[in-house]
Coordinates of C-alpha atoms in Angstrom, one line a residue:
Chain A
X5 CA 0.0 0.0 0.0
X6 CA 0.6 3.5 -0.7
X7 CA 2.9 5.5 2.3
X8 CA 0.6 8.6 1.9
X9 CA -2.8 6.5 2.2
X10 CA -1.3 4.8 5.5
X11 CA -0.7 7.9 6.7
X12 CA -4.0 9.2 5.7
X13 CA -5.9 6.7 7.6
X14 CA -3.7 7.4 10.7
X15 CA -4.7 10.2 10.9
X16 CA -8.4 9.6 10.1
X17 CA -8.2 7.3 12.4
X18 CA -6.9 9.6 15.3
X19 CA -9.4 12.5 14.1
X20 CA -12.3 9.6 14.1
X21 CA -11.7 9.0 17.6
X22 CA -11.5 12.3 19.1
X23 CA -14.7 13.5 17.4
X24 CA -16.3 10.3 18.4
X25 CA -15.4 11.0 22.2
X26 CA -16.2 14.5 21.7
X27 CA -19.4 13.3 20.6
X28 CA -20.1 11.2 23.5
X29 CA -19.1 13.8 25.9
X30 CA -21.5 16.8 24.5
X31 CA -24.0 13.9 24.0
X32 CA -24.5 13.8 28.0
X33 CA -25.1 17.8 28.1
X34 CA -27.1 17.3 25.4
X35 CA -29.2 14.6 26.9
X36 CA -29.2 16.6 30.0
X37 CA -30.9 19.6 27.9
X38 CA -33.2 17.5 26.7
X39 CA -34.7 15.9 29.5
X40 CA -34.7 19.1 30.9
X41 CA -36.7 20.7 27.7
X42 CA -38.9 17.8 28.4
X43 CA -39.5 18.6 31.8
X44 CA -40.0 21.9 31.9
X45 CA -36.8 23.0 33.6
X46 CA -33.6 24.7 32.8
X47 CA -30.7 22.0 32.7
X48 CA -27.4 22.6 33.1
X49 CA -26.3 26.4 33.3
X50 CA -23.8 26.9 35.7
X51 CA -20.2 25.8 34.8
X52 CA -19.7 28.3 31.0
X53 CA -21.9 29.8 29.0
X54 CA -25.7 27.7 28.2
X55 CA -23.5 25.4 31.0
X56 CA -21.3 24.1 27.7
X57 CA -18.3 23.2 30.0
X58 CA -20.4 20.7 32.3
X59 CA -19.4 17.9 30.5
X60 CA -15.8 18.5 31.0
X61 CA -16.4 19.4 34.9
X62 CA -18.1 15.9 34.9
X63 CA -15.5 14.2 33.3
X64 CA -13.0 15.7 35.7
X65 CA -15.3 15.2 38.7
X66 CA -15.0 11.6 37.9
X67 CA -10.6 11.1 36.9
X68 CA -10.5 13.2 40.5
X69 CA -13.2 10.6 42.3
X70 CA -11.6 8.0 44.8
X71 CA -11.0 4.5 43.1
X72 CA -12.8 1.4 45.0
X73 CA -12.1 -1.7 44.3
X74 CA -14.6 -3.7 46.7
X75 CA -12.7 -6.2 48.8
X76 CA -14.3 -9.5 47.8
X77 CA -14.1 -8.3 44.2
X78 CA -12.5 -10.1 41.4
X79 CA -10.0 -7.4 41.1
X80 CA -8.3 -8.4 37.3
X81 CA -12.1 -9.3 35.7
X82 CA -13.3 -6.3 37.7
X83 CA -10.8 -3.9 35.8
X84 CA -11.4 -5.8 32.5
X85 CA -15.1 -5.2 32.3
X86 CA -14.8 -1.5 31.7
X87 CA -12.1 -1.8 29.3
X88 CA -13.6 -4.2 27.1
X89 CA -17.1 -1.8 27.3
X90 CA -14.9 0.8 25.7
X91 CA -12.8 -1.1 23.5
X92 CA -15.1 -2.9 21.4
X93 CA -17.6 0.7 21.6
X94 CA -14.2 2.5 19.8
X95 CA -13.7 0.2 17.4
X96 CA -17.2 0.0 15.6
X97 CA -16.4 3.2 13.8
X98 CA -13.4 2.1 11.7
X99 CA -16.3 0.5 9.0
X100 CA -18.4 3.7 8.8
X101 CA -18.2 5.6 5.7
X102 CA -18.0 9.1 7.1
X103 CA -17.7 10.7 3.8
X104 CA -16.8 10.5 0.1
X105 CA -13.3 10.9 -1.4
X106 CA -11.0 13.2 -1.3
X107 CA -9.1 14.0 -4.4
X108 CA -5.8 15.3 -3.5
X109 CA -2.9 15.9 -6.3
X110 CA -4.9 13.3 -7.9
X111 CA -4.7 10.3 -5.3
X112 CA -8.0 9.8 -4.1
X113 CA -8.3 9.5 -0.2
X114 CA -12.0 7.8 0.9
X115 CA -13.2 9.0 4.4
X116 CA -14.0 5.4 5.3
X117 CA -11.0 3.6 7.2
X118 CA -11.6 -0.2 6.1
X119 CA -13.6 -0.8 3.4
X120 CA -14.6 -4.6 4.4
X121 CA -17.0 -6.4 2.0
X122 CA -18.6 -7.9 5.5
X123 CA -18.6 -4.3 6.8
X124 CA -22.3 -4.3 8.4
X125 CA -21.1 -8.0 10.1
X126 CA -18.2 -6.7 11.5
X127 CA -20.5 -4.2 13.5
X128 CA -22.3 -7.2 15.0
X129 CA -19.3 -9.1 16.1
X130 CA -18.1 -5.6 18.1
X131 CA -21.7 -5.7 19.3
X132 CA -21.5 -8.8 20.3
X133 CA -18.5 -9.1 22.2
X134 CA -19.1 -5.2 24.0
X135 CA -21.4 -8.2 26.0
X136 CA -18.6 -9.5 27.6
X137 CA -18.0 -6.1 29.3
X138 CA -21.1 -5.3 31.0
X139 CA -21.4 -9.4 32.0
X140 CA -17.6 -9.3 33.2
X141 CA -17.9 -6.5 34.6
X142 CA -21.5 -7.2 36.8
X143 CA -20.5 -10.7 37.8
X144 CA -16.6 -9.4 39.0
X145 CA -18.1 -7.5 41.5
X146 CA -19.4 -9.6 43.6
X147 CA -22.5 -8.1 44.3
X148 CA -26.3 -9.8 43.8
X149 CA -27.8 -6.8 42.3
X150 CA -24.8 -6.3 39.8
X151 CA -24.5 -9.7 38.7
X152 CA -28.8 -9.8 38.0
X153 CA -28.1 -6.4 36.1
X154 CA -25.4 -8.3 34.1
X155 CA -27.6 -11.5 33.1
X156 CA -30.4 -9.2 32.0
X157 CA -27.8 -7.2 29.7
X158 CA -26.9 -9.9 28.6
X159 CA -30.1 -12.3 27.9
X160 CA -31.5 -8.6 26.6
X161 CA -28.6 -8.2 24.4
X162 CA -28.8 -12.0 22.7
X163 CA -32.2 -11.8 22.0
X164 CA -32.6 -8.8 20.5
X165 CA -29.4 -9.3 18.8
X166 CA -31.4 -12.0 16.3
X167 CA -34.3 -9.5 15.1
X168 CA -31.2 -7.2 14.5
X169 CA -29.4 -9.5 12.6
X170 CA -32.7 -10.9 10.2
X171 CA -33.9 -7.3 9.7
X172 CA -30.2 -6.5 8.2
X173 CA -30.9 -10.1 6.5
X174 CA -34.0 -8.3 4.1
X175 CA -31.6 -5.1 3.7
X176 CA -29.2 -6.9 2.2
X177 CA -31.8 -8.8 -0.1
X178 CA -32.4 -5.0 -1.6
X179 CA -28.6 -3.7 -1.7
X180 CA -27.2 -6.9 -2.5
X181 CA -24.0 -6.1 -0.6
X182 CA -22.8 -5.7 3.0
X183 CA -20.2 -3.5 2.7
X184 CA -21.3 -0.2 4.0
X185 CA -19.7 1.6 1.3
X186 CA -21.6 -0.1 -1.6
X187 CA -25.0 0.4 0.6
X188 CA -24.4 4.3 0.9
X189 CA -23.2 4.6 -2.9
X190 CA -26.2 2.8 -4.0
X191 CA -28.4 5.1 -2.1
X192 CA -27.1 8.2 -4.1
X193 CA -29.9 10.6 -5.4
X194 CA -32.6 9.5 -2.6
X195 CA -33.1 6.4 -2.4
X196 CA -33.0 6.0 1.0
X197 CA -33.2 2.6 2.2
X198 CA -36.0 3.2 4.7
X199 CA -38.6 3.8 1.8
X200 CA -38.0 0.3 0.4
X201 CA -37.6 -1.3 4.1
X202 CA -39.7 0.8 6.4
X203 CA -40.6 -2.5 8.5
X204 CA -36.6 -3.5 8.9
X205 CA -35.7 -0.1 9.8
X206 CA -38.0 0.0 12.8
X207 CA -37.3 -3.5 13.8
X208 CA -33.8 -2.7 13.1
X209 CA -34.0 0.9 15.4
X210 CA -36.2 -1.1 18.3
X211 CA -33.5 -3.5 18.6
X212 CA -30.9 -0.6 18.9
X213 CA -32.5 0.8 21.7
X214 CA -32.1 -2.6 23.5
X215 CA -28.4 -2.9 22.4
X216 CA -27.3 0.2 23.5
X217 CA -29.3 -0.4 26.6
X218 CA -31.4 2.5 26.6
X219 CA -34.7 3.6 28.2
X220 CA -37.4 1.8 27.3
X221 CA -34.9 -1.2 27.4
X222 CA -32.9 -0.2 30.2
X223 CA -33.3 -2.7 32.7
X224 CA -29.8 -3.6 32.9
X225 CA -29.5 -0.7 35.3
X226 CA -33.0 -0.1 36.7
X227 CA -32.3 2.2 38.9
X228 CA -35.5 0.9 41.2
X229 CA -34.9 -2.6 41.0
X230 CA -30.9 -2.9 41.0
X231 CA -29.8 0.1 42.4
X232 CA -27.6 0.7 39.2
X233 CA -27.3 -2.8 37.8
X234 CA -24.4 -3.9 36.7
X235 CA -21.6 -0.9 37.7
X236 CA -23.5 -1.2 41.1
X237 CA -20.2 -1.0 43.0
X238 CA -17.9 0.9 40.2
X239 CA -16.7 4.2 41.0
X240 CA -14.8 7.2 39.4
X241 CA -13.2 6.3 35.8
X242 CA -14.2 3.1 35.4
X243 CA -17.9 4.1 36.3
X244 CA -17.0 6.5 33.8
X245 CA -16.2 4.5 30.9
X246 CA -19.4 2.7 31.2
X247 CA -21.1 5.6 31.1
X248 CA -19.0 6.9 28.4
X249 CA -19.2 3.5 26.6
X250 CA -22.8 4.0 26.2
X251 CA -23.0 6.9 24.5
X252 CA -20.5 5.9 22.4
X253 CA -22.4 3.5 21.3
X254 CA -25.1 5.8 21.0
X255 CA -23.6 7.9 18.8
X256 CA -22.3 4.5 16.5
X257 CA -25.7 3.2 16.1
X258 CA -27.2 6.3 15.0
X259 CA -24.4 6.6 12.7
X260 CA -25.3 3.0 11.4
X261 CA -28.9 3.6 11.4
X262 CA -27.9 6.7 8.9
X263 CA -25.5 4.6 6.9
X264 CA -28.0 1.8 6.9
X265 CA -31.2 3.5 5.6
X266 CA -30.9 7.0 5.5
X267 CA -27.9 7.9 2.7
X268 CA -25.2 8.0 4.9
X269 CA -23.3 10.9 3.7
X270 CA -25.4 11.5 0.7
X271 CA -27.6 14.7 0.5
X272 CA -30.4 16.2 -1.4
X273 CA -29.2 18.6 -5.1
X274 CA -25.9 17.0 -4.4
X275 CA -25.0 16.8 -8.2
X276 CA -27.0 20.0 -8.9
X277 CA -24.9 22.3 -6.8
X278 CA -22.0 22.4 -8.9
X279 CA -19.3 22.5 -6.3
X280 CA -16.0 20.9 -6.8
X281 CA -15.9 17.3 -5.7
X282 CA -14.0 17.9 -2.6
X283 CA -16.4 20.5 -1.2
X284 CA -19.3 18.2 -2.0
X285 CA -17.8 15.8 0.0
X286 CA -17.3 18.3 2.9
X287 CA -20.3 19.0 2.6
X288 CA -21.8 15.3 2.6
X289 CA -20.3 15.3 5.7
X290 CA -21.5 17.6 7.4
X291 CA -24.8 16.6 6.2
X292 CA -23.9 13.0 7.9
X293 CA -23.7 14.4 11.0
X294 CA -26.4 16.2 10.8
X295 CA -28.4 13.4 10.2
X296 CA -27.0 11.4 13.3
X297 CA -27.3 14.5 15.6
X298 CA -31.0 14.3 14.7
X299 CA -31.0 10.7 15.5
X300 CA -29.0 11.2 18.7
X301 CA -32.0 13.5 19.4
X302 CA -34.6 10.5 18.4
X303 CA -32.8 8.3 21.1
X304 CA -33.0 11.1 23.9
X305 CA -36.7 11.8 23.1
X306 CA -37.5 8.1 22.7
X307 CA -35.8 8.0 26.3
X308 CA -37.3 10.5 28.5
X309 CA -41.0 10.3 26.9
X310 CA -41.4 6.6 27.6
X311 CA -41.9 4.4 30.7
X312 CA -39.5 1.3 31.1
X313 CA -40.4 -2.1 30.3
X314 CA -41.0 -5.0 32.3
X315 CA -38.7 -8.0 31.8
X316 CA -41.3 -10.2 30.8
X317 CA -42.9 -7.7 28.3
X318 CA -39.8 -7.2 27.2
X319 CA -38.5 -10.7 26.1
X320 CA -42.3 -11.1 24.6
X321 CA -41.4 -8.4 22.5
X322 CA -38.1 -9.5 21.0
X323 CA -38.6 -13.2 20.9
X324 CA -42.7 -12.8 20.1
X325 CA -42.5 -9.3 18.5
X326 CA -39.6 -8.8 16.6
X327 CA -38.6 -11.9 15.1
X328 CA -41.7 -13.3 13.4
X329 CA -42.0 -9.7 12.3
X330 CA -38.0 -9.6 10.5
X331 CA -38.8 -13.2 9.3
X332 CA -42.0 -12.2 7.6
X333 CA -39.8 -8.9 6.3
X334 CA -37.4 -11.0 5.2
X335 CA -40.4 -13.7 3.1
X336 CA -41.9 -10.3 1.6
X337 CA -38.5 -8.8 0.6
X338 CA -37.8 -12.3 -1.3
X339 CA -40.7 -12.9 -2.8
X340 CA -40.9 -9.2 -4.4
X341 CA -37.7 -9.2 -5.3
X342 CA -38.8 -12.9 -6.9
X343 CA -41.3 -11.6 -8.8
X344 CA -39.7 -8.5 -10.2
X345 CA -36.6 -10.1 -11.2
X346 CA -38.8 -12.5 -13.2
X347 CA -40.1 -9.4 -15.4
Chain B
X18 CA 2.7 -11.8 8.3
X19 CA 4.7 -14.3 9.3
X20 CA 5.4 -12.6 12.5
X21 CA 1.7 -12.1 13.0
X22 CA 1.2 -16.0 12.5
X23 CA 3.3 -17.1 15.1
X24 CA 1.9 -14.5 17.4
X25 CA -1.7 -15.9 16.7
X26 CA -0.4 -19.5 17.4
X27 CA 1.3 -18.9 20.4
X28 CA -2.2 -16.8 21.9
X29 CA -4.0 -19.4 20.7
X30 CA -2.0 -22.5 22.2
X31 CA -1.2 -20.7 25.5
X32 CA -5.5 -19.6 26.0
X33 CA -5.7 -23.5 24.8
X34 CA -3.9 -24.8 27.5
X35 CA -5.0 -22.5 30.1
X36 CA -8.7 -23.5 29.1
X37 CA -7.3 -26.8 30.4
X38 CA -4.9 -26.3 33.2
X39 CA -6.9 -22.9 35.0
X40 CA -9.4 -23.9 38.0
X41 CA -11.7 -21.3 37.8
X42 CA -15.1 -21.8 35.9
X43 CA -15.1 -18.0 34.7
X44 CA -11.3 -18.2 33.9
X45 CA -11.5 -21.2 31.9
X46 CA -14.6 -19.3 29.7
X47 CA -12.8 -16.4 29.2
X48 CA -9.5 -18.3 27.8
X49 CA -11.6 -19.9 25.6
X50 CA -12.9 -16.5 24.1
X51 CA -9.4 -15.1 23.7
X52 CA -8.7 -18.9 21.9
X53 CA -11.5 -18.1 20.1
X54 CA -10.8 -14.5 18.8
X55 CA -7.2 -15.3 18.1
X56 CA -8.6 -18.3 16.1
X57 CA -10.9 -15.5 14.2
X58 CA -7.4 -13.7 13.8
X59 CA -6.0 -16.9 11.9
X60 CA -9.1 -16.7 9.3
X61 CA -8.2 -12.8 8.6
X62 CA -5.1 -13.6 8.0
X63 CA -6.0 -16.3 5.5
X64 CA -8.3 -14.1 3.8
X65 CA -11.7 -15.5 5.2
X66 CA -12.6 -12.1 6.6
X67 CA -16.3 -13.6 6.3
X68 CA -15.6 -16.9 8.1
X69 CA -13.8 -14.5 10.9
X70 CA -16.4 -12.1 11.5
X71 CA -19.0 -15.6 11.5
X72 CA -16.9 -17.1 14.1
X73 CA -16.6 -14.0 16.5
X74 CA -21.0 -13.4 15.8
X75 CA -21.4 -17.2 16.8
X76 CA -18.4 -18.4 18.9
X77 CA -17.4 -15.6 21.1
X78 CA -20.6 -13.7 20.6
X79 CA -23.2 -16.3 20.8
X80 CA -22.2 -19.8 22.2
X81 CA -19.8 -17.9 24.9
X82 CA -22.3 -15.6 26.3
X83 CA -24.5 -18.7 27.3
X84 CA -21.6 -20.6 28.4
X85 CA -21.0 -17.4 31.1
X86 CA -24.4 -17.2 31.6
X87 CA -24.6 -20.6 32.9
X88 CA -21.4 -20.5 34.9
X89 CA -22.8 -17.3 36.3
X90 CA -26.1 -18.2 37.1
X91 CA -25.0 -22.0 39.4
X92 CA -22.4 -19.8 40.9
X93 CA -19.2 -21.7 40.0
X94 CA -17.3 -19.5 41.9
X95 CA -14.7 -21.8 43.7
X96 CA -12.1 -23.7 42.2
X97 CA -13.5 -27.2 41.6
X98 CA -11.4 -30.0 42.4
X99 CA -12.3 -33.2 41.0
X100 CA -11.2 -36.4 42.8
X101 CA -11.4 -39.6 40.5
X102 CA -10.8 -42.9 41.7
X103 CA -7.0 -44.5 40.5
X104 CA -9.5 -47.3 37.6
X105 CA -11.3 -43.7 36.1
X106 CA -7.8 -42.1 35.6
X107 CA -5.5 -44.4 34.4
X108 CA -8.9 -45.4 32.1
X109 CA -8.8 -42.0 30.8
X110 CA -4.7 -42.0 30.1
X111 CA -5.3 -44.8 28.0
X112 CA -8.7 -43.6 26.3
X113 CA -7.2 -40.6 25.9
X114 CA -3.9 -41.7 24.7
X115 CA -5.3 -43.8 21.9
X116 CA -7.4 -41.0 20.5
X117 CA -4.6 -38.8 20.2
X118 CA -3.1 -41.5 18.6
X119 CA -5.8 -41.6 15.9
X120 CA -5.8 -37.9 15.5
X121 CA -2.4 -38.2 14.5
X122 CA -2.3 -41.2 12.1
X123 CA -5.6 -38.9 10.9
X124 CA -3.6 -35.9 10.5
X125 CA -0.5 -37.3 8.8
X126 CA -3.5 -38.3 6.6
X127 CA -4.5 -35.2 5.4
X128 CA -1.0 -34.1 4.4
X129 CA -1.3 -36.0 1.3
X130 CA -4.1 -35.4 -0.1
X131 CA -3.6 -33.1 -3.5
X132 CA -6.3 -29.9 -2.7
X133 CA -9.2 -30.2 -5.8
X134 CA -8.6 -27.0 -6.5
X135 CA -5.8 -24.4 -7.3
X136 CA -5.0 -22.3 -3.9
X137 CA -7.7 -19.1 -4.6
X138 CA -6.8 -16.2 -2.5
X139 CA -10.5 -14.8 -2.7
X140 CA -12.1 -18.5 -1.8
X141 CA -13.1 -17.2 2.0
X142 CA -15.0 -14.1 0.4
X143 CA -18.5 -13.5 0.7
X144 CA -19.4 -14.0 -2.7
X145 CA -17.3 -16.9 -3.4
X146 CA -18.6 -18.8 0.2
X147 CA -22.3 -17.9 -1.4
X148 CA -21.6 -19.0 -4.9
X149 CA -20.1 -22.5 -3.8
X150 CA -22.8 -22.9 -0.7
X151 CA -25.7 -22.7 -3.1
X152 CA -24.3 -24.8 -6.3
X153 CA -21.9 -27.2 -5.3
X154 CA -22.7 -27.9 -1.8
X155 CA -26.6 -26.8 -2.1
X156 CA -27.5 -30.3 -0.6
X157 CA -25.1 -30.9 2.5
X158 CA -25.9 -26.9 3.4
X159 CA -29.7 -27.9 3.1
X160 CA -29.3 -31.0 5.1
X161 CA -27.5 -28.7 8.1
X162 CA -30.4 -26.5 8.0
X163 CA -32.8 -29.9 8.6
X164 CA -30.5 -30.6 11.0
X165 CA -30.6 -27.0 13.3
X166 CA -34.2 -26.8 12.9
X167 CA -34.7 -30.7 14.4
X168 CA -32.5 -29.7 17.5
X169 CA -34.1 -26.3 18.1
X170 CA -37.8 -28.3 18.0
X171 CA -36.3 -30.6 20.1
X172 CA -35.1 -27.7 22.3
X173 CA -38.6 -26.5 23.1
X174 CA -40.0 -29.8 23.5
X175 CA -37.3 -30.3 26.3
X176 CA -38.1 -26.8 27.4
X177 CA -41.9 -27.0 27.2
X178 CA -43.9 -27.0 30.5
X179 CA -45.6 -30.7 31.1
X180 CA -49.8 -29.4 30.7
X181 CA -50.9 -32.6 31.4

């Protein structure tokens, strides 16, 4: 390979990250705002201006916090459950197309950092082993009310994992690819996935609610029931990354859920503006994150408008629900797609 | 490459063996996953980046979540030691030593056959696991899917309540 493109996705890579962390941290003010806009209150306004520096006084509140680890604690699985929440949330975003290409001196530089023809699996395998880090982490503690926060995580995170995986089954019937690249190129000049798989997408966004653990899925740290499920007993940092670990994942599966059925980095009169190439890709991302900002905004509404789930309700939903539902999807995608190629 | 190889052996082999050797319920799952991923590592590097992702979804993401979740749930949490009487062990010495046995003779087997077809570096790509799953191998790949949905009727008669 090319020295200049390795040293293009370096630094991709590098800028990826920080705007991904940035993300997650102005994420929790934002969800902060929200709630608060839903409430009728104010929300944070004390530390900067509109209170835009809280985040950065909460992350240091919790770097300064005392470390615990409890006594009968399993201290090298108690450290690992953390790290493996934040890990595997990091390295979703190496598949997403955040952008076009760059043409530079001719060499063209895509703002996608691996271009895998699995692409969309590869998310599921991060999905599925960011598991291991909340059930590591709940059962290392050694404490009832973590370890019950960690089965339900994980029993939650299996199940829904299925309807996830057949409604991306029926996606792939239409795009015929699963590389994320090829599925936001082919939706170039509006065709949006969601008008041609309105059913998968909202199985598909259900079942991110449950996977990133959010209200109305989040029993894995019902406050009322567990106290706070499965980091129970964590404190300062590592209480942190969980934290931070969610809305990192947040901010990956609405960028997914963009890339999946809403254009990804495609935008409305993109050929008709007449811009160079480069700006339009600029511009495409922008538009990109625009898109995911709004769906940020979806999960935060979703969040503090509706009331938890039970459990029970909620495995009837994922195993009675959702999964008939994506394997009837999945018959009515085939069998149109039968009948047209026929023509 | 080479380097990378090794590495992936060594991860492997060492998790292996500590699967084995490590007393710990919890410990013993969580070797296996690192076995496992390193194993997944071995496919990439052969160019099977499907077969790799497939393994980590199913394997580590899958069949190693139950296996926790049971461990986690009967509360395994001591260090289980097992005490055999003197027939059962040197019984499994020999049982054991006479599979390995086969599993070599087996092995040394393989080495000669002559693969059907040239070395291709794209065989383990999507499209080319596709292509050959549905022609050559349509029958076998039907059979297995007989076969899973058998056991998982099986599984809910096991797991139905008794109404009578």
């Amino acid at each position: 390979m090319d020295w200049t493109i390795i040293i293009f996705k370096t630094i991709l890579l590098f800028i990826i990250l920080v705007v991904t962390l940035v993300v997650a941290l102005y994420s929790t003010y934002g969800e902060r705002k929200v709630a608060a806009f839903m409430q009728d209150r104010r929300g944070p306004n004390r530390a900067g201006p509109f209170g835009l520096l809280q985040p950065f006084a909460d992350g240091l509140k919790m770097l300064m916090k005392e470390e615990i680890i409890p006594l009968t604690a399993n201290k090298r699985l108690f450290i690992l459950g953390p790290s493996i929440a934040m890990t595997t949330a990091l390295l979703t975003g190496v598949v997403i197309p955040w952008g076009g290409t760059f043409t530079i001196g001719g060499q063209e530089f895509s703002l996608q950092i691996a271009d895998l023809n699995i692409g969309i699996l590869y998310v599921f395998a991060m999905v599925s082993i960011g598991v291991y880090g909340i059930m590591i982490g709940g059962w290392a503690s050694n404490n009832k009310y973590a370890l019950l926060g960690a089965i339900r995580a994980a029993s939650q995170m299996i199940s829904y994992e299925l309807a996830m995986g057949m409604s991306i089954v029926a996606l792939v019937l239409t795009t015929g690819s699963l590389s994320l690249h090829d599925i936001v190129t082919q939706q170039h000049g509006g065709h949006w996935n969601i008008f041609y798989q309105p059913l998968g997408f909202l199985i598909f966004i259900t079942c991110s609610f449950a996977e990133t653990n959010r209200a109305p899925f989040d029993l894995p740290e019902c406050e009322t029931e567990l106290i706070g499920g499965y980091h129970t007993e964590y404190s300062s940092m590592k209480l942190g990354f969980y934290l931070f670990a969610e809305y990192i994942n947040m901010f990956i599966s609405s960028a997914v859920i963009t890339t999946l059925y809403f254009g990804g980095y495609n935008m409305p009169f993109m050929d008709q503006l007449g811009l160079s190439p480069n700006a339009v890709t600029l511009l495409g991302t922008a538009f990109f994150f625009l898109k995911i900002f709004g769906m940020i905004f979806l999960f935060m509404w979703i969040r503090w408008t509706l009331p938890r789930f039970r459990y029970d309700q909620l495995m009837n939903l994922g195993w009675k629900g959702l999964i008939p539902l994506s394997i009837f999807n999945i018959i009515a995608t085939g069998v149109y797609y039968f009948f047209t190629e026929l023509k | 490459m080479i380097f990378l190889f090794y590495m992936l052996s060594a991860i492997m082999i060492i998790c292996a063996l500590a699967v084995v050797f490590s007393k710990n319920p919890i410990n013993n799952v969580i070797y296996l996953i690192v076995c496992f991923i390193a194993m997944a590592g071995h496919y990439i590097l052969l160019n099977a980046q499907f077969l790799a992702v497939v393994h980590i979804i199913v394997y580590t993401g899958a069949i190693m979540v139950l296996f926790l979740f049971v461990i986690m749930l009967l509360n395994l949490n001591k260090a289980i030691i097992l005490r055999k009487s003197k027939v059962t062990r040197i019984t499994a010495v020999i049982t054991g030593g006479i599979f390995f046995l086969v599993l070599v003779a087996a092995t040394r087997q393989t080495f000669e056959i002559h693969p059907r077809y040239p070395f291709a570096s794209d065989i383990g790509l999507l499209t080319q696991i596709g292509k050959v799953l549905f022609s050559e191998f349509l029958l076998p790949f039907e059979m297995s899917s007989i076969l899973f949905i058998s056991a998982m009727v099986g599984a809910i008669m096991f797991g139905k309540k008794d109404e009578h």
